[in-house]
PDB file of C-alpha atoms in Angstrom:
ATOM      1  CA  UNK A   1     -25.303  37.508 -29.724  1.00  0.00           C
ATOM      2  CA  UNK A   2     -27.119  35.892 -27.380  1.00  0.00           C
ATOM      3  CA  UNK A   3     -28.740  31.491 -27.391  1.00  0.00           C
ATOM      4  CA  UNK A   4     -32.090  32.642 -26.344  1.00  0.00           C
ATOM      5  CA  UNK A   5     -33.475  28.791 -25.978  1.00  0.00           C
ATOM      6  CA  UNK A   6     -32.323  25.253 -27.022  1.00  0.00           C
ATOM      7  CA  UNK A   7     -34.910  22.507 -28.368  1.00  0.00           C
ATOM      8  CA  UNK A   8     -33.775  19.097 -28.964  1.00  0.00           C
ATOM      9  CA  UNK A   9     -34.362  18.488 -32.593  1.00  0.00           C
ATOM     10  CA  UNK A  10     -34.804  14.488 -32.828  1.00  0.00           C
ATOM     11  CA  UNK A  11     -34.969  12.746 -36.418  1.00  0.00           C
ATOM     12  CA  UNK A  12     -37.261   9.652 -36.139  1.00  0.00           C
ATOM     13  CA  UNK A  13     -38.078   7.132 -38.223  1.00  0.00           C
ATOM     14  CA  UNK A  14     -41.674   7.509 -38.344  1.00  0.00           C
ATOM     15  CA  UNK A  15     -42.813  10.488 -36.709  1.00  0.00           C
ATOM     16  CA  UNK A  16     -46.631   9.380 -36.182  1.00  0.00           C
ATOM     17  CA  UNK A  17     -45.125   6.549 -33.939  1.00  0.00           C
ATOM     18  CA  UNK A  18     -42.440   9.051 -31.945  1.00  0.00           C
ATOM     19  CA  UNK A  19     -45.673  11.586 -31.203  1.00  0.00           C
ATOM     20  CA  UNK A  20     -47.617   9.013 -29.832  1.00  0.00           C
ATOM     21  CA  UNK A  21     -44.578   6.938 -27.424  1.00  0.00           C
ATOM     22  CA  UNK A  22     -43.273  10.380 -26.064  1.00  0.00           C
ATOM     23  CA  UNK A  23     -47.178  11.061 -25.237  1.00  0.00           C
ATOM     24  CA  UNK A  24     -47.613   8.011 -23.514  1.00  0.00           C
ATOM     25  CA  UNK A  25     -43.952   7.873 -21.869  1.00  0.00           C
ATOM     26  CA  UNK A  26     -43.421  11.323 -20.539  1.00  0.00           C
ATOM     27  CA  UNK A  27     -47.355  12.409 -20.504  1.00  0.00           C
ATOM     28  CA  UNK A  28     -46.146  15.160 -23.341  1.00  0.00           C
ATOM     29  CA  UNK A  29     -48.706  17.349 -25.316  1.00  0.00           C
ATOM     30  CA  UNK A  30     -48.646  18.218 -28.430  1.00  0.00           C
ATOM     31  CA  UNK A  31     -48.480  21.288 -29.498  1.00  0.00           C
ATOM     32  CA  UNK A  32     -48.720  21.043 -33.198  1.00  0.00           C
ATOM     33  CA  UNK A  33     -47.587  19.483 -36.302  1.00  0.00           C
ATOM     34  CA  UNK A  34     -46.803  19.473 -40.085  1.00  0.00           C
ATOM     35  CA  UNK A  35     -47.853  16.746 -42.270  1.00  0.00           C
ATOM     36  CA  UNK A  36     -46.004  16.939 -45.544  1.00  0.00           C
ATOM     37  CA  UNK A  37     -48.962  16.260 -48.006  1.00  0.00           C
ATOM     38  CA  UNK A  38     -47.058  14.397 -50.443  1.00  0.00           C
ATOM     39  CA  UNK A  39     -46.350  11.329 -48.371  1.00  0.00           C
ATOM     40  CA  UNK A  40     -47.980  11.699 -44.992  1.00  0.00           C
ATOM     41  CA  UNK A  41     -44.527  12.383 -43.182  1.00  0.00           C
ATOM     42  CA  UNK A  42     -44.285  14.434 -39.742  1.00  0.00           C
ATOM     43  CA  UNK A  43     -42.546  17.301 -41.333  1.00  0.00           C
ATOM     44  CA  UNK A  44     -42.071  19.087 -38.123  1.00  0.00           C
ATOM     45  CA  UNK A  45     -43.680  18.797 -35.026  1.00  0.00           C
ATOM     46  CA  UNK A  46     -43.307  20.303 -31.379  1.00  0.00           C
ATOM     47  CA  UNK A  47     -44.287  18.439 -27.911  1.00  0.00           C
ATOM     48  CA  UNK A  48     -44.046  20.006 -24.182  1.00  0.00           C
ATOM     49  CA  UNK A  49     -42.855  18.021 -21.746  1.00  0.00           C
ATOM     50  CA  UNK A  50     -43.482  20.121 -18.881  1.00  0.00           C
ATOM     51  CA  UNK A  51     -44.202  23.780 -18.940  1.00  0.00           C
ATOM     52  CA  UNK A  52     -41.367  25.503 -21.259  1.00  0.00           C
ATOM     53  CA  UNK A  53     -39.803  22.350 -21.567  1.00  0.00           C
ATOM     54  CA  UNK A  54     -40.002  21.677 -25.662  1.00  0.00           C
ATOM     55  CA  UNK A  55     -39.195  19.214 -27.693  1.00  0.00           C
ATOM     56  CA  UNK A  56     -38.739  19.299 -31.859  1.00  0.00           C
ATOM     57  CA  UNK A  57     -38.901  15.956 -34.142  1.00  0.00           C
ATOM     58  CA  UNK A  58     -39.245  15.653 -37.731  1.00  0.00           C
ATOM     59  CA  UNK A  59     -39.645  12.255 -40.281  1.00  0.00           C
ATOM     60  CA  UNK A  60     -36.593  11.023 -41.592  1.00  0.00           C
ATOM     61  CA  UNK A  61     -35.966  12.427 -45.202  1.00  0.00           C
ATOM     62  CA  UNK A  62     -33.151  10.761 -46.778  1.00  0.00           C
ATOM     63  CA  UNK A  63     -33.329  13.217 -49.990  1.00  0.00           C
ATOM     64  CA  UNK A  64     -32.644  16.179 -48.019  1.00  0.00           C
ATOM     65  CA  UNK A  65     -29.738  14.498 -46.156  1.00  0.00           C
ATOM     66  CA  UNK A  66     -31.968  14.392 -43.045  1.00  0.00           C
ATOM     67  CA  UNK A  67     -31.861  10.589 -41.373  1.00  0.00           C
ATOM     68  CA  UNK A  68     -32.774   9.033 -38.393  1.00  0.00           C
ATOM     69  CA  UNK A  69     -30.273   7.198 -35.837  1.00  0.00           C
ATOM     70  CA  UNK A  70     -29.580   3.394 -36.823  1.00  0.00           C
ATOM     71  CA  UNK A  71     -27.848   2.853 -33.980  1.00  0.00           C
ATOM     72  CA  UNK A  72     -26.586   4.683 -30.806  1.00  0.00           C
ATOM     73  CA  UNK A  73     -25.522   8.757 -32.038  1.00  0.00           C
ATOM     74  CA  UNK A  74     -23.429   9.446 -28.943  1.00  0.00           C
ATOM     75  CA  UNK A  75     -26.205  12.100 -27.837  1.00  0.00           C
ATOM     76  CA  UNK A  76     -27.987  11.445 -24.435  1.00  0.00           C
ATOM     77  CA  UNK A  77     -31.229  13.849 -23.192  1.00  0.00           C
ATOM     78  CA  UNK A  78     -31.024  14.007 -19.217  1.00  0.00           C
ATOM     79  CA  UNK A  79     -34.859  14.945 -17.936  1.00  0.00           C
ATOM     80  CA  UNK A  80     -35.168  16.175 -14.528  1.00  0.00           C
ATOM     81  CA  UNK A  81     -38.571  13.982 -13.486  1.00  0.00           C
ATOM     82  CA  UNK A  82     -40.285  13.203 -10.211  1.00  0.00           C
ATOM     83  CA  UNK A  83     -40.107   9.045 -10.577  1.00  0.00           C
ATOM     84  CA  UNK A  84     -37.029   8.030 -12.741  1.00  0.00           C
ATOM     85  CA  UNK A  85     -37.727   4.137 -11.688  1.00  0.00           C
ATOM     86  CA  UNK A  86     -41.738   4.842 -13.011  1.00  0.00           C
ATOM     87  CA  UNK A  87     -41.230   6.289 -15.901  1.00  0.00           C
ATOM     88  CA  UNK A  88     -38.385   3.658 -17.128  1.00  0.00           C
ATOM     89  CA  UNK A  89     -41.281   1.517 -16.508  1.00  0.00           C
ATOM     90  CA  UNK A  90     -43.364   3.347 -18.799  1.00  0.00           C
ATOM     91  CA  UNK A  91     -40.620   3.689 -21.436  1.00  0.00           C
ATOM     92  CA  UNK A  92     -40.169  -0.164 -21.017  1.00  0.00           C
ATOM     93  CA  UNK A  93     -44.043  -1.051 -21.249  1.00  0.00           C
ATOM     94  CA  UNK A  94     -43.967   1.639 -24.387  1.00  0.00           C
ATOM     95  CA  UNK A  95     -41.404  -0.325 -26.543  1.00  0.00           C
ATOM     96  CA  UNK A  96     -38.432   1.492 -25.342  1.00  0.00           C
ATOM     97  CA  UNK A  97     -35.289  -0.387 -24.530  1.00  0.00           C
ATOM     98  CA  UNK A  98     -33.499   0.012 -20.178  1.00  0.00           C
ATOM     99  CA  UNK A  99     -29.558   0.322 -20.842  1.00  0.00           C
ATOM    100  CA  UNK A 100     -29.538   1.008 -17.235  1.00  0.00           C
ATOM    101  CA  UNK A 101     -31.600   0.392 -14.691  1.00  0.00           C
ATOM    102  CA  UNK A 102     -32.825   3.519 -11.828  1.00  0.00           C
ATOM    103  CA  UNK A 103     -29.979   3.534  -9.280  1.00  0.00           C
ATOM    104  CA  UNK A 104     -28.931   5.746  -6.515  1.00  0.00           C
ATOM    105  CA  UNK A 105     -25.921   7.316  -7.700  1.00  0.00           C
ATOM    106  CA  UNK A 106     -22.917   9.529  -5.959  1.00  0.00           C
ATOM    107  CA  UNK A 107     -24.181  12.569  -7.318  1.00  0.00           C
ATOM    108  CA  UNK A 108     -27.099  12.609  -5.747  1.00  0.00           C
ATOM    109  CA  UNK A 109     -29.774  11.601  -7.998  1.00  0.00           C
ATOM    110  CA  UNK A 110     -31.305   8.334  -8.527  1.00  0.00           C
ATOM    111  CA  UNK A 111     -31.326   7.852 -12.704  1.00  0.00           C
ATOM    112  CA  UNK A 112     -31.440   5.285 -15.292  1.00  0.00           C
ATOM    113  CA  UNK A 113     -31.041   5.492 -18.956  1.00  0.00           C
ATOM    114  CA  UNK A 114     -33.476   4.014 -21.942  1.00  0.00           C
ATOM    115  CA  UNK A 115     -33.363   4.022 -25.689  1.00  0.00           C
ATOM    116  CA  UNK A 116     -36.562   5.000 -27.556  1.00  0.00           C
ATOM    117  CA  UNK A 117     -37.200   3.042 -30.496  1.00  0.00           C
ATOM    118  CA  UNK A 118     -36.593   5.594 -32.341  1.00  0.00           C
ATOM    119  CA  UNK A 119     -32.750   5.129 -31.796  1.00  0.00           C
ATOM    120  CA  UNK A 120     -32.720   7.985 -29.251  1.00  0.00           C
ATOM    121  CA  UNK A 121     -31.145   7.494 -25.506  1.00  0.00           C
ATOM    122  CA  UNK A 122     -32.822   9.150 -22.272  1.00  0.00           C
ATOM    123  CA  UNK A 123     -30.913   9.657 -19.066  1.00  0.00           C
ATOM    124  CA  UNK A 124     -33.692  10.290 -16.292  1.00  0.00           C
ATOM    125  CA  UNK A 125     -33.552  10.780 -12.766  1.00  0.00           C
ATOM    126  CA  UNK A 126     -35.046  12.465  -9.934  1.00  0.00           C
ATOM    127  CA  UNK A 127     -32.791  13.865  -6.620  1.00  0.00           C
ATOM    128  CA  UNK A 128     -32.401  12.277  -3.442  1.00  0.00           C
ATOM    129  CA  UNK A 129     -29.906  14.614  -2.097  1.00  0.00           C
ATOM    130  CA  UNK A 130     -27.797  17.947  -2.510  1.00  0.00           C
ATOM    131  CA  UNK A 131     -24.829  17.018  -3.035  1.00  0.00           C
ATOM    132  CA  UNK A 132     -22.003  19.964  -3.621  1.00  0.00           C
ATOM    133  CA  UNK A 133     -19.395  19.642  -6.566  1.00  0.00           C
ATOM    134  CA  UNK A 134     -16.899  19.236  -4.362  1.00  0.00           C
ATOM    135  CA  UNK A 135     -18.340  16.080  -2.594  1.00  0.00           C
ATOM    136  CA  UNK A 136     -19.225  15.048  -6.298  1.00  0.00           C
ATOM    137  CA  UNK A 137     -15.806  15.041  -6.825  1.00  0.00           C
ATOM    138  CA  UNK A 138     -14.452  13.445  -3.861  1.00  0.00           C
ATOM    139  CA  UNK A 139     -17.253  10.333  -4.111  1.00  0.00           C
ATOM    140  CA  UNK A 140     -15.731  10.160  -7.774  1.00  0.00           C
ATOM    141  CA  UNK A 141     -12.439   9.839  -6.314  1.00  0.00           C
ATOM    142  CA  UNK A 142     -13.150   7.101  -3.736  1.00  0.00           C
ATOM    143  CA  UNK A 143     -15.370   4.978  -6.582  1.00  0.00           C
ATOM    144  CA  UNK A 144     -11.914   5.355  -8.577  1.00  0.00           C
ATOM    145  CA  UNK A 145      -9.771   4.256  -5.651  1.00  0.00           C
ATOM    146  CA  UNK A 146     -11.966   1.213  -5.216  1.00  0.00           C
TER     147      UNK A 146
END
């Protein structure tokens, strides 16, 4: 057996509202959706962030043991973008919440971190330099040493 691909599956509170703030945030399209015709709910729906880059979100449904984050879930989505400080900007202007503002960091990318209204946390960041694990490690260590 073999993973073949892996699709972030994100519950959301209302999924008309999550289609349209990932559109405007990260310029996603839409590649289709479900409606459920008894209530109007996004049953499923799928969005490309870049080319082969796919994400998965369904409506909340409570009955089927399916919810929604009400707070933070402990699960963070790092995206690789060109302009981590513009599109925190965007997330902000969207309705999205900064935990962490862009900054250069010892790894060598420059990243910040939002939370989508939809109770859903977003590490992005763009590189700055190549930066081995080994150096990774030993700019860990001197952060640690003070």
């Amino acid at each position: 057996m073999a993973v073949k691909e892996c699709y972030p599956y994100l519950r959301v509170s209302d999924g008309h509202a999550a289609i349209q703030f990932y559109i405007q945030v990260f310029g996603a399209k839409e590649l289709f959706r479900l409606v459920d015709p008894a209530d109007g709910r996004i049953g499923h729906a799928e969005l490309e962030l870049a080319p082969g880059v796919v994400i998965m979100l369904s409506a909340a449904y409570p009955e089927l043991g399916i919810h929604a984050p009400t707070g933070p879930s402990g699960l963070g989505i790092h995206l690789h973008v060109d302009d981590a400080d513009a599109l925190l900007a965007r997330a902000a202007e969207a309705g999205g919440t900064v935990l962490r503002p862009a900054q250069t960091q010892f790894y060598g990318e420059r990243s910040g971190t939002f939370r989508d209204p939809f109770g859903h946390e977003w590490m992005v960041g763009h590189s700055v330099e190549e930066v081995s694990p080994a150096e990774m490690q030993r700019r860990w260590d001197s952060m640690a040493e003070g």
